[in-house]
Tab-separated table of C-alpha atoms and ligand atoms in Angstrom:
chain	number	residue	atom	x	y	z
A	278	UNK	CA	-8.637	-6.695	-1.065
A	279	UNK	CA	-5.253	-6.438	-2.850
A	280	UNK	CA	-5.084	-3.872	-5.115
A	281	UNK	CA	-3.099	-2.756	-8.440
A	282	UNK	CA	-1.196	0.499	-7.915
A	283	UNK	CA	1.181	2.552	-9.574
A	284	UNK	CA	2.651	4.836	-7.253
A	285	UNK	CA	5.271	7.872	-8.510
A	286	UNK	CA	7.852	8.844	-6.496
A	287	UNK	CA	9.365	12.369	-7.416
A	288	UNK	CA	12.008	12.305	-5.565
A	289	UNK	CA	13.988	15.574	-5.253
A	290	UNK	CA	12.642	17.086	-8.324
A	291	UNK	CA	10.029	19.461	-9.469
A	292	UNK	CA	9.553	23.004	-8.314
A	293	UNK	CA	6.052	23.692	-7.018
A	294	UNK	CA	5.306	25.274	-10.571
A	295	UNK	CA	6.291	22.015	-12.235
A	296	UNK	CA	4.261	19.941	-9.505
A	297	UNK	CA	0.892	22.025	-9.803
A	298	UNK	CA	0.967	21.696	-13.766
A	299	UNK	CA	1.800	17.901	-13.905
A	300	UNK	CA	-0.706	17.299	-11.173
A	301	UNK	CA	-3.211	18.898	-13.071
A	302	UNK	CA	-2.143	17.287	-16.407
A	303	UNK	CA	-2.250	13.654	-15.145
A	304	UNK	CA	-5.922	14.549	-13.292
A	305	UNK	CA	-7.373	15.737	-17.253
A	306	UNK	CA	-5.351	12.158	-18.804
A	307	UNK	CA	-6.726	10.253	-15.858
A	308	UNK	CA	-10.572	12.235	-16.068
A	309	UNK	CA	-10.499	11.315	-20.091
A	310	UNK	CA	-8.675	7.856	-19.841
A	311	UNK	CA	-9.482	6.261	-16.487
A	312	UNK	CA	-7.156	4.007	-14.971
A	313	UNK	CA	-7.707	0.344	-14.454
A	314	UNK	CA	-5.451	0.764	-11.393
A	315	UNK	CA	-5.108	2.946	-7.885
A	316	UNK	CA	-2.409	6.158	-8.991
A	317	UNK	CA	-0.941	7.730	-6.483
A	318	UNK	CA	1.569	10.458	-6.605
A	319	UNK	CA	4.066	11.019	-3.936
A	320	UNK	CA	5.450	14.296	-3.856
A	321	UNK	CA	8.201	16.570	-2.064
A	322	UNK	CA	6.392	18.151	1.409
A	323	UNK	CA	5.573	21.358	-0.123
A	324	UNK	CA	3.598	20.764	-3.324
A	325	UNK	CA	1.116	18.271	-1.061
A	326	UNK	CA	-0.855	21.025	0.048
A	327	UNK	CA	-1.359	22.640	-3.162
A	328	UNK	CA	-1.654	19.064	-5.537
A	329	UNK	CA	-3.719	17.420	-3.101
A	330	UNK	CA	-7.396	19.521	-3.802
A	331	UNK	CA	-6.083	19.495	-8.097
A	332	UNK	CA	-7.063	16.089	-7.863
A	333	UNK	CA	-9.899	14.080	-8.095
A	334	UNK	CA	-9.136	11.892	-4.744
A	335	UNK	CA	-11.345	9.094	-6.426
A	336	UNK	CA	-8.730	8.728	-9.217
A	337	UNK	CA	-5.389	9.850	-7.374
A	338	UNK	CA	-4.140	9.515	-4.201
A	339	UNK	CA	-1.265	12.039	-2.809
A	340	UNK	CA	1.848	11.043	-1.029
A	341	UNK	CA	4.805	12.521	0.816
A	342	UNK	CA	7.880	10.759	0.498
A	343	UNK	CA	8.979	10.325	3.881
A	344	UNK	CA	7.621	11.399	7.679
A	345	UNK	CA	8.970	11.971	10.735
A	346	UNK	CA	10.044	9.555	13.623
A	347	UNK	CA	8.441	11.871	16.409
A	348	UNK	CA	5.282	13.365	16.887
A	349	UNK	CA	5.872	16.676	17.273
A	350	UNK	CA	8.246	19.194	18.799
A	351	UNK	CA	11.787	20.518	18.660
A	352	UNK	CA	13.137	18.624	15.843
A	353	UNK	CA	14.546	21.725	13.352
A	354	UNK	CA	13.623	20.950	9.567
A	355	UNK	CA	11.427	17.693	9.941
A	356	UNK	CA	7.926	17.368	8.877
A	357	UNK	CA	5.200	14.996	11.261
A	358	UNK	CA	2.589	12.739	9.765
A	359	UNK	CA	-0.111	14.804	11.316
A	360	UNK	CA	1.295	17.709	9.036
A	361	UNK	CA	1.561	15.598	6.313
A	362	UNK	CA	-2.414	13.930	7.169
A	363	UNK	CA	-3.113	17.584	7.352
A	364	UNK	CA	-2.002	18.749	3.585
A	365	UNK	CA	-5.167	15.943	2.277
A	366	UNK	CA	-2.060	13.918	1.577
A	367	UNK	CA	-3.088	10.074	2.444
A	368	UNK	CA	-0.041	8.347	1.406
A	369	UNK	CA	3.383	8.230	2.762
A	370	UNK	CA	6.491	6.163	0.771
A	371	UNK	CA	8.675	5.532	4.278
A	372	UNK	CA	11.992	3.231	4.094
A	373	UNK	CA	13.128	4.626	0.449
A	374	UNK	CA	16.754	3.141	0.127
A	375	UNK	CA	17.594	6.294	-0.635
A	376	UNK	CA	16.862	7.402	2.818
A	377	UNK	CA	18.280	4.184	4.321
A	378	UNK	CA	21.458	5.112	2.839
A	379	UNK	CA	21.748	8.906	2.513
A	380	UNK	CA	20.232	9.413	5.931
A	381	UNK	CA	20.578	6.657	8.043
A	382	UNK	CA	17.029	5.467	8.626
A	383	UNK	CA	17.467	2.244	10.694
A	384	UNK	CA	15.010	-0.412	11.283
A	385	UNK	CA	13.773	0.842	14.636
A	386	UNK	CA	13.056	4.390	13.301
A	387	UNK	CA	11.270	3.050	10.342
A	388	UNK	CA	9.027	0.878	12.385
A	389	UNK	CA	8.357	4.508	14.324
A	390	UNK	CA	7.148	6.318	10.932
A	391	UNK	CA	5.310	3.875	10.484
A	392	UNK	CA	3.399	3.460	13.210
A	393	UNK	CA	2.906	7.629	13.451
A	394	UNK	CA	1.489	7.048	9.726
A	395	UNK	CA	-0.666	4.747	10.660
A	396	UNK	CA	-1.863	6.685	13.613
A	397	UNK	CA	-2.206	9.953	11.379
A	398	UNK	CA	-4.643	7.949	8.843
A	399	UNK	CA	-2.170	7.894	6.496
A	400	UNK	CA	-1.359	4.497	4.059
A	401	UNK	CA	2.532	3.517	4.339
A	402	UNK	CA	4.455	2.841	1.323
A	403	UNK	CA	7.225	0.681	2.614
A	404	UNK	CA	10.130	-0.033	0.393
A	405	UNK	CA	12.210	-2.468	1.348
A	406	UNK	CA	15.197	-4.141	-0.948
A	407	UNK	CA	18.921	-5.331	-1.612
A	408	UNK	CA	21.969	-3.517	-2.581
A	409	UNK	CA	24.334	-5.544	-5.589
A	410	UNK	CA	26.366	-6.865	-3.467
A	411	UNK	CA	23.785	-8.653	-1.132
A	412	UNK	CA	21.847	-9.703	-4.528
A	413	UNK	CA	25.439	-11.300	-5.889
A	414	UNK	CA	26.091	-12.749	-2.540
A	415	UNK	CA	22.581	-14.501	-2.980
A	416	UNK	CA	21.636	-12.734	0.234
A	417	UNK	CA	18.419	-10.914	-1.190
A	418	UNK	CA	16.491	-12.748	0.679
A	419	UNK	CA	17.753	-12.426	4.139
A	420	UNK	CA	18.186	-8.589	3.502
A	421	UNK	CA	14.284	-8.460	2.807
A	422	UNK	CA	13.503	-10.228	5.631
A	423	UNK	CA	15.306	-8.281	8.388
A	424	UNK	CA	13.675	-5.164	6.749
A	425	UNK	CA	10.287	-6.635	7.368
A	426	UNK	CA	10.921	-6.459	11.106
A	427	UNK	CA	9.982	-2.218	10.815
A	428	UNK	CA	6.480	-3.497	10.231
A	429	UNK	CA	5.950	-6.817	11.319
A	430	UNK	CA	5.288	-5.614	14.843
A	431	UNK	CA	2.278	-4.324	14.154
A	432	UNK	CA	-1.057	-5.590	14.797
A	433	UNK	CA	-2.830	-7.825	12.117
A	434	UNK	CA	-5.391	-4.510	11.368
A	435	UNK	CA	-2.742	-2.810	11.120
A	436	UNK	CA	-0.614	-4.438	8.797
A	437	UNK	CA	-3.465	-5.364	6.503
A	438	UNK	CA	-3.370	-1.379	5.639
A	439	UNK	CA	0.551	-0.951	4.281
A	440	UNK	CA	1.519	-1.521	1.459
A	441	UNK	CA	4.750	-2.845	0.193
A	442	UNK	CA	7.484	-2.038	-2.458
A	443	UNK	CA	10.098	-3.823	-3.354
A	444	UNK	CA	12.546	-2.286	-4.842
A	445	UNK	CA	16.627	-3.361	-5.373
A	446	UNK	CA	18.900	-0.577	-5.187
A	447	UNK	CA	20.604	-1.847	-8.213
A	448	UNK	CA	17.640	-1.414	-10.299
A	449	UNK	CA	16.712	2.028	-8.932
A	450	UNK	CA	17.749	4.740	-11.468
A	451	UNK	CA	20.145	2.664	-13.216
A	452	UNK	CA	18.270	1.484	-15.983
A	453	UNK	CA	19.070	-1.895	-15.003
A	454	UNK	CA	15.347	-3.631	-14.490
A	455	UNK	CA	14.956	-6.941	-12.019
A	456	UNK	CA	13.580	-9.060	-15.056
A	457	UNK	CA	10.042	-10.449	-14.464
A	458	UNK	CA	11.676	-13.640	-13.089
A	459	UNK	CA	13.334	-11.991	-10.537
A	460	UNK	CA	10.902	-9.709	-9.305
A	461	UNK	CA	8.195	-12.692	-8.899
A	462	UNK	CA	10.790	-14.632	-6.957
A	463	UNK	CA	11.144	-12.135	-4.182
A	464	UNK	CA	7.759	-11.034	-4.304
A	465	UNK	CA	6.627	-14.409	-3.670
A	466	UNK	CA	9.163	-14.781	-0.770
A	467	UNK	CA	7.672	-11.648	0.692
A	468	UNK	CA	3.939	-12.744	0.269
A	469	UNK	CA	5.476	-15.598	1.902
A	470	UNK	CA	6.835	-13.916	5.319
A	471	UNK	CA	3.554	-12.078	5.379
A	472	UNK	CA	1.697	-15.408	5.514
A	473	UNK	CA	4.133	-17.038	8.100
A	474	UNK	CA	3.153	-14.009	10.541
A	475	UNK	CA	0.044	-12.979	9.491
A	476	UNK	CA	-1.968	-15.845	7.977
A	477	UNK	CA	-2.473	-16.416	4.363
A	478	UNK	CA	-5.430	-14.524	4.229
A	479	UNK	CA	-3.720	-10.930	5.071
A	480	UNK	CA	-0.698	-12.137	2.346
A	481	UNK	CA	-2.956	-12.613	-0.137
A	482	UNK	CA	-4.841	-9.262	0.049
A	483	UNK	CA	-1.733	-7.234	0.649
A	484	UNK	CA	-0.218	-4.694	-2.434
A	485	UNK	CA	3.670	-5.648	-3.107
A	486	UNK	CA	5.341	-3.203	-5.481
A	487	UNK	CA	7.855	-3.166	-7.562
A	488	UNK	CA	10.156	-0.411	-7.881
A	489	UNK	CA	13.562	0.459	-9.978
A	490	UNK	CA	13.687	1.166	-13.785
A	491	UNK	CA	10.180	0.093	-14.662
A	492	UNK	CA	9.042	2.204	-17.917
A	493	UNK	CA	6.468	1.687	-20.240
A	494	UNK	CA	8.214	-0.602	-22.040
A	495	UNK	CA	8.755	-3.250	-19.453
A	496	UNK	CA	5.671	-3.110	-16.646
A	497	UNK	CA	3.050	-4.979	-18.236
A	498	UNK	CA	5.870	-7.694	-18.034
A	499	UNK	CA	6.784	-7.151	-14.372
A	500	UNK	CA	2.921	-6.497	-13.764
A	501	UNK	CA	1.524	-9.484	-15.109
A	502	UNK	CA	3.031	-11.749	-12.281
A	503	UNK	CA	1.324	-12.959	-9.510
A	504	UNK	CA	2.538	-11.342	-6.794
A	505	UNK	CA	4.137	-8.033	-8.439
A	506	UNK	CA	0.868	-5.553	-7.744
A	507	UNK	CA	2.172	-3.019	-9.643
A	508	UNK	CA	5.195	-0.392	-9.504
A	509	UNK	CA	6.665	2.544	-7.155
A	510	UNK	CA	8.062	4.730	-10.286
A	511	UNK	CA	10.988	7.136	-9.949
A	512	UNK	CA	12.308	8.522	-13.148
A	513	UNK	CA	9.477	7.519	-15.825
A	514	UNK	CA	7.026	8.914	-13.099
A	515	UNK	CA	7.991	12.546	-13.887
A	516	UNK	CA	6.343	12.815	-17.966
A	517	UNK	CA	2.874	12.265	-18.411
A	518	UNK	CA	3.307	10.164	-21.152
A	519	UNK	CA	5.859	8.077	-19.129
A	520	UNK	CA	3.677	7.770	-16.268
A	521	UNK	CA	0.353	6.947	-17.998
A	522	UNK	CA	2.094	4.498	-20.464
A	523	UNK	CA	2.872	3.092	-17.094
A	524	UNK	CA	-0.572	3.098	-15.592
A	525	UNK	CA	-1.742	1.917	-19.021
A	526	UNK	CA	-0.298	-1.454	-18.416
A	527	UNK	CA	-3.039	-2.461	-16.605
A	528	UNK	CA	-5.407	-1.836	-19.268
B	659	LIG	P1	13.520	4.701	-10.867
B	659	LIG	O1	12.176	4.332	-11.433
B	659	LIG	O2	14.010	6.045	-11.315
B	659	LIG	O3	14.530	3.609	-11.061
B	659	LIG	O4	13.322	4.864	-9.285
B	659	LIG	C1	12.612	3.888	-8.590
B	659	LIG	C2	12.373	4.394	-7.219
B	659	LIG	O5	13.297	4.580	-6.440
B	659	LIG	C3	10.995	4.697	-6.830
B	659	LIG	O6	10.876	4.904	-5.472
């Protein structure tokens, strides 16, 4: 069944301190308010361990933002998706632009995390989007599409268990927002390569995010489209009152 999420992304920020408190802040807002929508919160590696028991797991799902590409071994500073299974953490965002770019996650590796997510129980957050260029070159679409490949080898069973995020790199942090229009254009192209490989069925029950500058002020208009399921939040995800006027949208 497709669902409605809003998923933060912290990013590089928060010490464990910080993490503990907001985690249990947004668990008392959520307990008193509930949502009308899956939350997760994806956090740096070490606050999983300690956020994932503050919250009800009913209400709030935990993340890690990225995973290795091996299982396990000699591979100085990384962090597996068996560790990251093994925090309570059940989500993983994998393919962030931000680690496209900064750290040179190709295709092939990402379809790797993946898979090692997968196999570790873990749910996949898979970002995929277009630099400003590509979007003025018209090329969005294309750029999407060869991203897809990292996950369009897996099985049907698989698949059906990701979900997506679309998120342009021009909108991310920039407080430039794809307007509504936009956003359902791609989205539907995306729904659209999921059918064309996996049958309309798996399309229509599959979560496609959107990600970059989305605030309280502008998701109920990127949510209310058809096929934008709700948002992967960076900067508005780090206030409670950001986050939940977020998560409010729904309501
Ligand atoms: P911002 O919401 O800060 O633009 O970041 C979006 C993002 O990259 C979430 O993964």
């Amino acid at each position: 069944m497709r669902k409605n999420i809003v998923a933060g992304n912290w990013k590089m920020n928060k010490t464990l301190c910080e993490g503990i408190s907001f985690a249990k802040e947004l668990n008392d807002a959520l307990t008193a308010d509930a949502p009308h929508c899956d939350v997760v919160i994806c956090t740096p590696f070490i606050h999983l361990a300690s956020v994932a028991p503050l919250v009800a797991p009913a209400k709030i799902g935990v993340g890690a933002e990225n995973c290795a590409d091996k299982v396990s071994g000699a591979y100085t500073g990384e962090v597996s998706a068996a560790m990251v299974a093994s925090t309570g953490a059940t989500y993983v965002i994998l393919g962030h632009s931000e680690r496209r770019a900064y750290y040179g996650e190709t295709v092939a590796m990402l379809e790797e995390k993946v898979k090692l997510a997968l196999a570790n129980g873990l749910v996949p957050i898979f970002c995929i989007g277009e630099v400003l260029e590509e979007r003025e070159a018209g090329k969005q679409n294309e750029v999407v599409a060869a991203q897809m490949a990292s996950v369009f080898s897996l099985s049907a069973e698989d698949f059906s268990k990701i979900i997506l995020a679309y998120e342009p790199v021009w909108a991310i942090g920039t407080g430039k927002t794809a307007t509504p229009a936009q956003a359902q254009e791609i989205h539907a192209y995306i729904r659209s390569l999921v059918a064309d490989k996996y049958g309309k069925e798996i399309a229509d029950d599959c979560s496609i995010l959107y990600g970059g500058s989305c605030k309280p002020s502008n998701a109920k208009e990127l949510f209310v489209n058809p096929d934008v399921d709700g948002g992967l939040i960076g900067g508005a995800a780090l206030t409670i009152a950001d986050f939940k006027g977020i998560i409010d949208a729904f309501k």
